[in-house]
mmCIF file of C-alpha atoms and ligand atoms in Angstrom:
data_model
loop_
_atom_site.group_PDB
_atom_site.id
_atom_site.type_symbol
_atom_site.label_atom_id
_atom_site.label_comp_id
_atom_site.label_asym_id
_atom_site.label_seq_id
_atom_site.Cartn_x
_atom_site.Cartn_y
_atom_site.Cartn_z
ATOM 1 C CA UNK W 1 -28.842 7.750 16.983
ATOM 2 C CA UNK W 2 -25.741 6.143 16.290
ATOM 3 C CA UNK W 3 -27.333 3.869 13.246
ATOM 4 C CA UNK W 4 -29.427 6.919 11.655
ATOM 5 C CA UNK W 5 -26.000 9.434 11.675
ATOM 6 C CA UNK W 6 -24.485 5.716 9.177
ATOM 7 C CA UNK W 7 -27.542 5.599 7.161
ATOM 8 C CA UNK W 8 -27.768 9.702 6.485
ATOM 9 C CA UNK W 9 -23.632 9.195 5.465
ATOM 10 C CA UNK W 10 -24.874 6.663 3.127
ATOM 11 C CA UNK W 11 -27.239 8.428 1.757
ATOM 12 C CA UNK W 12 -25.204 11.346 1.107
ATOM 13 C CA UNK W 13 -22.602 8.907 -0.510
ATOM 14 C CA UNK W 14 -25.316 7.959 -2.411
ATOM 15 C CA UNK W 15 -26.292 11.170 -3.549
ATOM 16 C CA UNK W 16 -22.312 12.006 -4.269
ATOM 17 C CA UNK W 17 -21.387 9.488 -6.713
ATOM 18 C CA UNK W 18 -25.069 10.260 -8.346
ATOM 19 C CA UNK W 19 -23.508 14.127 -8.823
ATOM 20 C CA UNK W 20 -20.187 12.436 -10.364
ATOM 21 C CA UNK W 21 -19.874 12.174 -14.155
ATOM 22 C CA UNK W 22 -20.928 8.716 -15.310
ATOM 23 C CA UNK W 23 -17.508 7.718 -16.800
ATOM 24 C CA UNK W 24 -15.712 8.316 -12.828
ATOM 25 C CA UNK W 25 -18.279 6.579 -10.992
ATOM 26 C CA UNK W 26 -17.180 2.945 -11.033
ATOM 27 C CA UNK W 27 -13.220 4.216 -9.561
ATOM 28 C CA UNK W 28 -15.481 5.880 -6.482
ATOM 29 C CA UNK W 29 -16.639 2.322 -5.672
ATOM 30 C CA UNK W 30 -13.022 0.825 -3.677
ATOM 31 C CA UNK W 31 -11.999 4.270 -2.435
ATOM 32 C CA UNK W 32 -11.559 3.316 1.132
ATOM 33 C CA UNK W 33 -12.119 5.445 4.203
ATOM 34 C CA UNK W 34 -8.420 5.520 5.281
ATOM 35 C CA UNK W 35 -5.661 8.665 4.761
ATOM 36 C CA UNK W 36 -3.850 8.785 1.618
ATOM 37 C CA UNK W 37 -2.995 10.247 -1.566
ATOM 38 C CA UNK W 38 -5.091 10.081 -4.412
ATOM 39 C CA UNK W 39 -4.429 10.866 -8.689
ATOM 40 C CA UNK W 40 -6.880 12.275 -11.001
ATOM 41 C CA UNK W 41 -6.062 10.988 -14.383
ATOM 42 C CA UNK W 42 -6.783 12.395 -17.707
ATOM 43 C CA UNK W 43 -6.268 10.920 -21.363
ATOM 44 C CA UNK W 44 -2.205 10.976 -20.675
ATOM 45 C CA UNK W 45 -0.747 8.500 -18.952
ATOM 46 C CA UNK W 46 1.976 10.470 -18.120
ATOM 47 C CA UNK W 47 0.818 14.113 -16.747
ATOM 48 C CA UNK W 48 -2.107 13.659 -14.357
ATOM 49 C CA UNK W 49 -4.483 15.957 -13.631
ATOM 50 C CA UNK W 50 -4.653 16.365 -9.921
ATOM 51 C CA UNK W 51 -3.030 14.806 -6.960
ATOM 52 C CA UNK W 52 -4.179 15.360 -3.305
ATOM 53 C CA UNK W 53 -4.467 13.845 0.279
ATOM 54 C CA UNK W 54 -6.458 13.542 2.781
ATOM 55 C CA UNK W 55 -7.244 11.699 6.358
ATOM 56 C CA UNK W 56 -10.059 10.206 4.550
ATOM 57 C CA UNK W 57 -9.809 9.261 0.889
ATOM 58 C CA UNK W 58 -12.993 8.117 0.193
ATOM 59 C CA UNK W 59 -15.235 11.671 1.562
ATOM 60 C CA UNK W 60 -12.246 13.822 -0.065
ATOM 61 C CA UNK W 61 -12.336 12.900 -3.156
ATOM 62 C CA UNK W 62 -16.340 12.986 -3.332
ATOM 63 C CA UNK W 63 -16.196 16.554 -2.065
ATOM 64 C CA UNK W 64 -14.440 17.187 -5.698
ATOM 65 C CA UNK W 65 -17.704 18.782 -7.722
ATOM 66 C CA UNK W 66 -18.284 22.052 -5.885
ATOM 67 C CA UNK W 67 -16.332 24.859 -8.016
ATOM 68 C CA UNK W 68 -16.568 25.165 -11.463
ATOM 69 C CA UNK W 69 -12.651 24.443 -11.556
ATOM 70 C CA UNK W 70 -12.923 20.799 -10.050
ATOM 71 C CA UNK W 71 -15.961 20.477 -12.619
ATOM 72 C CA UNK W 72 -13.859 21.525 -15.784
ATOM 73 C CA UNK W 73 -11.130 18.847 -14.246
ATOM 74 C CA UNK W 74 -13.724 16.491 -13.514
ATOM 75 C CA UNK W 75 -14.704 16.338 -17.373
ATOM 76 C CA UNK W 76 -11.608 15.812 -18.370
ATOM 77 C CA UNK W 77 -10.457 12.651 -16.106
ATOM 78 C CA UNK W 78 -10.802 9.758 -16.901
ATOM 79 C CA UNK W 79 -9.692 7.625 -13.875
ATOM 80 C CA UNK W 80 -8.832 7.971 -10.438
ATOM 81 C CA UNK W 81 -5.987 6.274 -8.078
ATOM 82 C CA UNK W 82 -4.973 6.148 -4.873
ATOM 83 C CA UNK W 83 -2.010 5.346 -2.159
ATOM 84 C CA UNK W 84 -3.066 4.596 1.116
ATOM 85 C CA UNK W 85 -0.785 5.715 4.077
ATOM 86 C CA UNK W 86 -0.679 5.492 7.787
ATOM 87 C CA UNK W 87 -2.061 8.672 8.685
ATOM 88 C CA UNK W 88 -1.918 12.640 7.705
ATOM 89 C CA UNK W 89 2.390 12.561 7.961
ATOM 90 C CA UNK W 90 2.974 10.599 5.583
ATOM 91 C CA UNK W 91 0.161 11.538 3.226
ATOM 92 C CA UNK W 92 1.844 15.161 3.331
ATOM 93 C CA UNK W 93 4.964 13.627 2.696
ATOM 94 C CA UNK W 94 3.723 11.489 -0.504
ATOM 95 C CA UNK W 95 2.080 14.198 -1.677
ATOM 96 C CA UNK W 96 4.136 16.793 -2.050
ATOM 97 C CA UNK W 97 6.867 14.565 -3.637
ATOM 98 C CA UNK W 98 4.525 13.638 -6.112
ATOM 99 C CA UNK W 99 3.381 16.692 -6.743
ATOM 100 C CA UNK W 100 6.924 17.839 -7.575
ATOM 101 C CA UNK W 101 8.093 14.834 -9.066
ATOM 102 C CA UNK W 102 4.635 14.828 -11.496
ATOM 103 C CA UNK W 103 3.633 18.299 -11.736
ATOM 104 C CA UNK W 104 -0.318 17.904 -12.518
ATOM 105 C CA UNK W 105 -2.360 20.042 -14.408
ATOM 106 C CA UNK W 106 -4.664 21.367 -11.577
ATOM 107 C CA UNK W 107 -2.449 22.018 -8.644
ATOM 108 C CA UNK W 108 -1.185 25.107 -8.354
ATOM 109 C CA UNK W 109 2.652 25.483 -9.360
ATOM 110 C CA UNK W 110 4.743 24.517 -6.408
ATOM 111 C CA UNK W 111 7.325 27.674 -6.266
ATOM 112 C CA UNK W 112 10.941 26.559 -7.012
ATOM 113 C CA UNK W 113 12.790 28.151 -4.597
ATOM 114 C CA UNK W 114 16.103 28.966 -6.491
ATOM 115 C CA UNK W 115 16.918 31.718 -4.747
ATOM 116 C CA UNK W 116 16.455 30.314 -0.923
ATOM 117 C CA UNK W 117 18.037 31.962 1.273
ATOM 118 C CA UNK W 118 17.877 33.128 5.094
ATOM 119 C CA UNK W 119 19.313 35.859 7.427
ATOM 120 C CA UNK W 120 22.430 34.468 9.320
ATOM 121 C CA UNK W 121 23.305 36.843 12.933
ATOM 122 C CA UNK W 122 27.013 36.904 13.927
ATOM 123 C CA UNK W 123 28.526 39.672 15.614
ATOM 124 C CA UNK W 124 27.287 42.323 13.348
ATOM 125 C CA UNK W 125 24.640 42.660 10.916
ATOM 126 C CA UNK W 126 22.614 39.854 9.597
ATOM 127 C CA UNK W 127 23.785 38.733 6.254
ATOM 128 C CA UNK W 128 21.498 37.244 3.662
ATOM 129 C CA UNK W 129 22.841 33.683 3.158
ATOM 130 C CA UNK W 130 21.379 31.546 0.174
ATOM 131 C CA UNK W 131 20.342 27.750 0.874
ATOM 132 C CA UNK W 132 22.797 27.125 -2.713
ATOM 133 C CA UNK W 133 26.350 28.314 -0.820
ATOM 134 C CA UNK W 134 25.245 26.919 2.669
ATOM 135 C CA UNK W 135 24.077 23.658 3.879
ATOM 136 C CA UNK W 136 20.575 25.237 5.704
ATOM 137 C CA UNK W 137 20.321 21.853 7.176
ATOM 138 C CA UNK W 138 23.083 22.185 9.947
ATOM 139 C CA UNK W 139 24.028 25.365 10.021
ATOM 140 C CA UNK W 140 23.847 27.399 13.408
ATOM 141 C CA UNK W 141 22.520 31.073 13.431
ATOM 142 C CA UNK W 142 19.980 30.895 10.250
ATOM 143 C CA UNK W 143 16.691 32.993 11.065
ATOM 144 C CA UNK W 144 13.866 32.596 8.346
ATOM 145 C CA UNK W 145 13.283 30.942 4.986
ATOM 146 C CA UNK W 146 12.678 33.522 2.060
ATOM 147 C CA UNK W 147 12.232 32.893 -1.653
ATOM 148 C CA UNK W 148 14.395 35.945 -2.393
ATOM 149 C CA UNK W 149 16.873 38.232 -0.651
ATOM 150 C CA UNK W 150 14.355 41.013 -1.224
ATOM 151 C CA UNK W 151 11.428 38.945 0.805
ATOM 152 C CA UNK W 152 14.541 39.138 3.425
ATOM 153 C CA UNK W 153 15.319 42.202 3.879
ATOM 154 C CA UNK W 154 11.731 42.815 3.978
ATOM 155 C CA UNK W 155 10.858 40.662 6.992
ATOM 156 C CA UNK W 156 14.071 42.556 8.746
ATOM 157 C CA UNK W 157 12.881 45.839 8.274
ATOM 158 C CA UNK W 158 9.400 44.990 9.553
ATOM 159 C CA UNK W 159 11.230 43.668 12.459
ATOM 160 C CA UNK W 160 13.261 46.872 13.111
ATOM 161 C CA UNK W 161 10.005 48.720 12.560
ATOM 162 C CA UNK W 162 8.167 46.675 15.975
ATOM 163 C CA UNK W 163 11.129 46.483 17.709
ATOM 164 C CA UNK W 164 12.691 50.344 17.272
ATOM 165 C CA UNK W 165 15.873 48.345 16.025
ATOM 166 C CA UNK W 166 18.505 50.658 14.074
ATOM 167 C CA UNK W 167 17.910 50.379 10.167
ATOM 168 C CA UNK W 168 21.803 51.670 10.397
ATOM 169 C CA UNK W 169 23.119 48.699 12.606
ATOM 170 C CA UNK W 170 21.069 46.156 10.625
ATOM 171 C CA UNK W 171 22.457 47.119 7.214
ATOM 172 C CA UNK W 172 19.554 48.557 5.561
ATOM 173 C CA UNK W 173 21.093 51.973 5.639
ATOM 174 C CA UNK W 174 24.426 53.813 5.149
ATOM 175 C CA UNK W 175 25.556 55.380 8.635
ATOM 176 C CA UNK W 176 27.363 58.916 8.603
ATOM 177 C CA UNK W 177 30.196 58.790 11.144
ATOM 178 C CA UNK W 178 29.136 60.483 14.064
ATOM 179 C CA UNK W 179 25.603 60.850 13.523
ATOM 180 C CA UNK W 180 22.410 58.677 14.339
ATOM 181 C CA UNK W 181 20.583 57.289 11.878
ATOM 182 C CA UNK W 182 17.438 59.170 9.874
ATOM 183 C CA UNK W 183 14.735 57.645 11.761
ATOM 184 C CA UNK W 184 16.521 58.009 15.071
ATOM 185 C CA UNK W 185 15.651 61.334 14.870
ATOM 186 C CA UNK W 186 11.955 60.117 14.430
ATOM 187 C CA UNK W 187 12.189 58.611 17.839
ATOM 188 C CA UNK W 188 11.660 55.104 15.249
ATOM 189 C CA UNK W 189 15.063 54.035 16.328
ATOM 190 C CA UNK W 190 15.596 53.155 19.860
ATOM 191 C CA UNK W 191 18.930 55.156 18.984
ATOM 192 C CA UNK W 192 22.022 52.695 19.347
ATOM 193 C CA UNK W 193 23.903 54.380 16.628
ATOM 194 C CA UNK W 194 23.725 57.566 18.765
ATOM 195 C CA UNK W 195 24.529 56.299 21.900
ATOM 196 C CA UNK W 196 21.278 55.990 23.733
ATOM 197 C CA UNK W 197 21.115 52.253 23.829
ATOM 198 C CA UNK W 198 24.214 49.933 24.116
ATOM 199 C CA UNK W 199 25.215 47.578 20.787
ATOM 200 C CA UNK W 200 25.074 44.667 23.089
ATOM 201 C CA UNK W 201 21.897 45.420 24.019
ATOM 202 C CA UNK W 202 20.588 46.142 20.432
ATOM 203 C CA UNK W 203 21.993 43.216 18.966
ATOM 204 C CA UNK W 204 20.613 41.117 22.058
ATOM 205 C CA UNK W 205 16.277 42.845 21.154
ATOM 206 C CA UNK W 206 17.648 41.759 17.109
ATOM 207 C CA UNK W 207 18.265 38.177 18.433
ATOM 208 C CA UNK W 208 15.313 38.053 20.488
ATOM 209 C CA UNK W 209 12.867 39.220 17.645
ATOM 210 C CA UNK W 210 14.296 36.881 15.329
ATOM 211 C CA UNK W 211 14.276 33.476 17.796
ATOM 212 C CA UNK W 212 10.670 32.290 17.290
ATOM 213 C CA UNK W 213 12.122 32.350 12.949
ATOM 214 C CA UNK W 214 15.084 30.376 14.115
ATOM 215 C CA UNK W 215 16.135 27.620 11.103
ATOM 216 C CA UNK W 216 16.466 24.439 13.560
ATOM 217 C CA UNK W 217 19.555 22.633 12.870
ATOM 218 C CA UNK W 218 18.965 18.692 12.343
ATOM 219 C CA UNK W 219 19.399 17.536 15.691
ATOM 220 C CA UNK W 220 20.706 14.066 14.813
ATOM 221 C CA UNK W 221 23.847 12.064 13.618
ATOM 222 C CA UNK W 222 22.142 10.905 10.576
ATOM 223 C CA UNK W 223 18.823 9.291 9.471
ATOM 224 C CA UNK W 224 15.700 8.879 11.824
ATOM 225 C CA UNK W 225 12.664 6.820 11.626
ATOM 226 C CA UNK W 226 9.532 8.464 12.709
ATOM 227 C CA UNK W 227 6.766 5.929 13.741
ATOM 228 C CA UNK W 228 3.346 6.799 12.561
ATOM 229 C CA UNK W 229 0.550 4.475 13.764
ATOM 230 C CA UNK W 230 -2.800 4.304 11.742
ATOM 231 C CA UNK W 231 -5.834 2.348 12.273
ATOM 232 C CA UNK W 232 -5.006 0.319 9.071
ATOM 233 C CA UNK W 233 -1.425 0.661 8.848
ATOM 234 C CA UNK W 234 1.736 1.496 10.134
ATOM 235 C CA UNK W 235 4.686 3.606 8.621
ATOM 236 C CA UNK W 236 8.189 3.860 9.154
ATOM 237 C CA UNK W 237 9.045 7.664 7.499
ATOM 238 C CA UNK W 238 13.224 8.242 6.840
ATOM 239 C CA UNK W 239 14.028 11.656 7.300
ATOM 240 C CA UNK W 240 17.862 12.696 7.317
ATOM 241 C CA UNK W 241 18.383 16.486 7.338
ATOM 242 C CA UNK W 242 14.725 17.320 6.657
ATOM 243 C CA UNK W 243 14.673 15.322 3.174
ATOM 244 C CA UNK W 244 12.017 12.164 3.640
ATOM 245 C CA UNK W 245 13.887 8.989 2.355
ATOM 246 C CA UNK W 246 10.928 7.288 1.630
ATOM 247 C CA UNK W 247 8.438 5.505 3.943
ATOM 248 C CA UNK W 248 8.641 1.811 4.907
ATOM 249 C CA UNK W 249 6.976 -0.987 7.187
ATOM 250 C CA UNK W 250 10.192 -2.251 8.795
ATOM 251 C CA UNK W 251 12.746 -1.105 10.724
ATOM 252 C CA UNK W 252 15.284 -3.839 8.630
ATOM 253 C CA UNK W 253 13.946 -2.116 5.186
ATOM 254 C CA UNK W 254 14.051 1.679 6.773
ATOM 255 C CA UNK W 255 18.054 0.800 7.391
ATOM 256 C CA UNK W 256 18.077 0.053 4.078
ATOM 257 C CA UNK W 257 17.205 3.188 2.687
ATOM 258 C CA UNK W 258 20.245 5.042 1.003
ATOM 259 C CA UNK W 259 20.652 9.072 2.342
ATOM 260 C CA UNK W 260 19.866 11.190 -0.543
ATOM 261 C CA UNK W 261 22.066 14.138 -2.483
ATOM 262 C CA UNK W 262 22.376 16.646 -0.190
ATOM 263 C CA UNK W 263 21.199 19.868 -0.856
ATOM 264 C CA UNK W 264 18.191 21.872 1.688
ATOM 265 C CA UNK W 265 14.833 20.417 1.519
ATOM 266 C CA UNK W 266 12.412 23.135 2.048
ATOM 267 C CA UNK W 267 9.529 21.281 1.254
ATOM 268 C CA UNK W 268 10.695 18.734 4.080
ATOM 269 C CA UNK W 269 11.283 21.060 6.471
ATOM 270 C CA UNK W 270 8.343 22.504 6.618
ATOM 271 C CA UNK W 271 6.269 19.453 6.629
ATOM 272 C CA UNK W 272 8.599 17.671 8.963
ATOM 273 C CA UNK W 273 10.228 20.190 11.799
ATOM 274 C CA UNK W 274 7.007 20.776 13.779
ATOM 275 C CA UNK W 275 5.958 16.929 14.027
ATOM 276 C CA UNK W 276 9.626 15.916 14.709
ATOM 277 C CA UNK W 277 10.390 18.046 17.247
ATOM 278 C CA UNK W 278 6.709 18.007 18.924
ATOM 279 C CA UNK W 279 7.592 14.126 20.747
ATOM 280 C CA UNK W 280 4.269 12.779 19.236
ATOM 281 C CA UNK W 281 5.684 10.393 16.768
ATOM 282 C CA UNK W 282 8.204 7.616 18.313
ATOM 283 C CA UNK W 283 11.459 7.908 16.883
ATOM 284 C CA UNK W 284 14.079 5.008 15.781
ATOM 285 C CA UNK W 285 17.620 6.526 15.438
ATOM 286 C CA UNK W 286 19.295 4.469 12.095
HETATM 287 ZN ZN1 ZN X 301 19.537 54.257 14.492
#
């Protein structure tokens, strides 16, 4: 069984780099089975075409003739290139910096975030803080990431909406003294600003809802190593407040590694807080 599933692969291989135009075929040859990040070139040498990842270079980038889209891009390259890495961390990691750093043709526009910003909860109600004034990396009480205040205020009002939290006590509307808000009177409003439910008790459902979008604060001094363990390789990946350093083989060359600008990585955190925080990857402390 085992020996006909390998010989159908091969012949599907077979039949892939058949479908591939002519001029790509011979850069299909060394793409290994392994995870990594791989470049579609075109005539520049400067402004690729494409850059992806995958667990497995080799069947990815095969799989690239089925839309009419990867055709048209197809035409138009003229080599292809590749970075091997450990496993699917540090692929995601590579990739998106060189996605950024290159900005290829094909890939859709990475967003610039300019106007990042999140809801911060003190006493009163939330304020929308931008990642530009406020180091989002280490600072306590931040709930959500939005590209714009509006997207903000947005998200809060949905959450006032499911929870029957006052649009008056949250901000979103101007409160006459001495009367409840306009959608208490809808029975929408669980009616703290007229009395029927304590503010401590409000503000406690506001912090409640808005846990599970809590901004987690880098839990360490400074720089970590994550260990990520591949069947071909190994990888040391630098984080310090959610911006990847870089990924080495060492521990000696991952001390090495200078802590960037500062400034919130978005694109870090959002790769990096889940597998982090989740235990699965062995962690150095540098
Ligand atoms: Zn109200």
């Amino acid at each position: 069984m085992v020996r006909r599933a390998a010989s159908h692969r091969l012949e599907f291989d077979a039949a892939a780099i058949y479908q591939y135009p002519e001029h790509l075929r011979q850069w299909l040859e060394g793409l290994p089975n392994q995870p990594g990040v791989y470049t579609f070139h075109g005539e520049s040498e400067n402004l690729p075409l494409y850059i992806g990842k995958s667990v497995n270079l080799r069947s990815r980038v095969m799989s690239h003739f089925r839309t009419p889209e990867e055709a048209s891009m197809l035409r138009q390259a003229r080599r292809v290139t590749w970075i091997p890495t450990a496993g699917d961390l540090g692929a995601q990691l590579l990739e998106a910096q060189m996605i950024k750093t290159q900005q290829p043709l094909f890939n859709k526009r990475l967003r610039k975030y300019r106007q990042l910003c999140s809801l911060q909860l003190g006493d009163g109600a939330p304020q929308v803080v931008y990642a530009k004034d406020l180091d989002f990396s280490c600072s306590p009480n931040l709930y959500g990431l939005f590209r714009s205040r509006f997207a903000a205020l947005e998200k809060l009002k949905t959450i006032a909406d499911e929870q029957r939290l006052c649009h008056g006590l949250l901000g979103l509307e101007r409160l006459s003294p001495g009367r409840g808000c306009f959608r208490a009177a809808l029975k929408r409003c669980a009616g703290a600003c007229c009395g029927k439910e304590s503010i401590e008790h409000h503000q406690q459902r506001l912090r409640d809802a808005l846990e599970q979008m809590r901004v987690v604060c880098w839990p360490w001094q400074g720089p970590v190593g994550m260990l990520e363990v591949g069947a071909e390789m190994t990888q040391i990946h630098v984080i310090d407040h959610w911006f990847w350093l870089g990924s080495v083989a060492t521990e000696a060359e991952a001390r090495q590694l200078q802590r960037a600008s500062s400034g919130f990585d978005h694109d870090g955190y959002k790769i990096l807080c889940r597998p982090l925080l989740s235990g699965v990857f062995p962690l150095i402390e540098l």
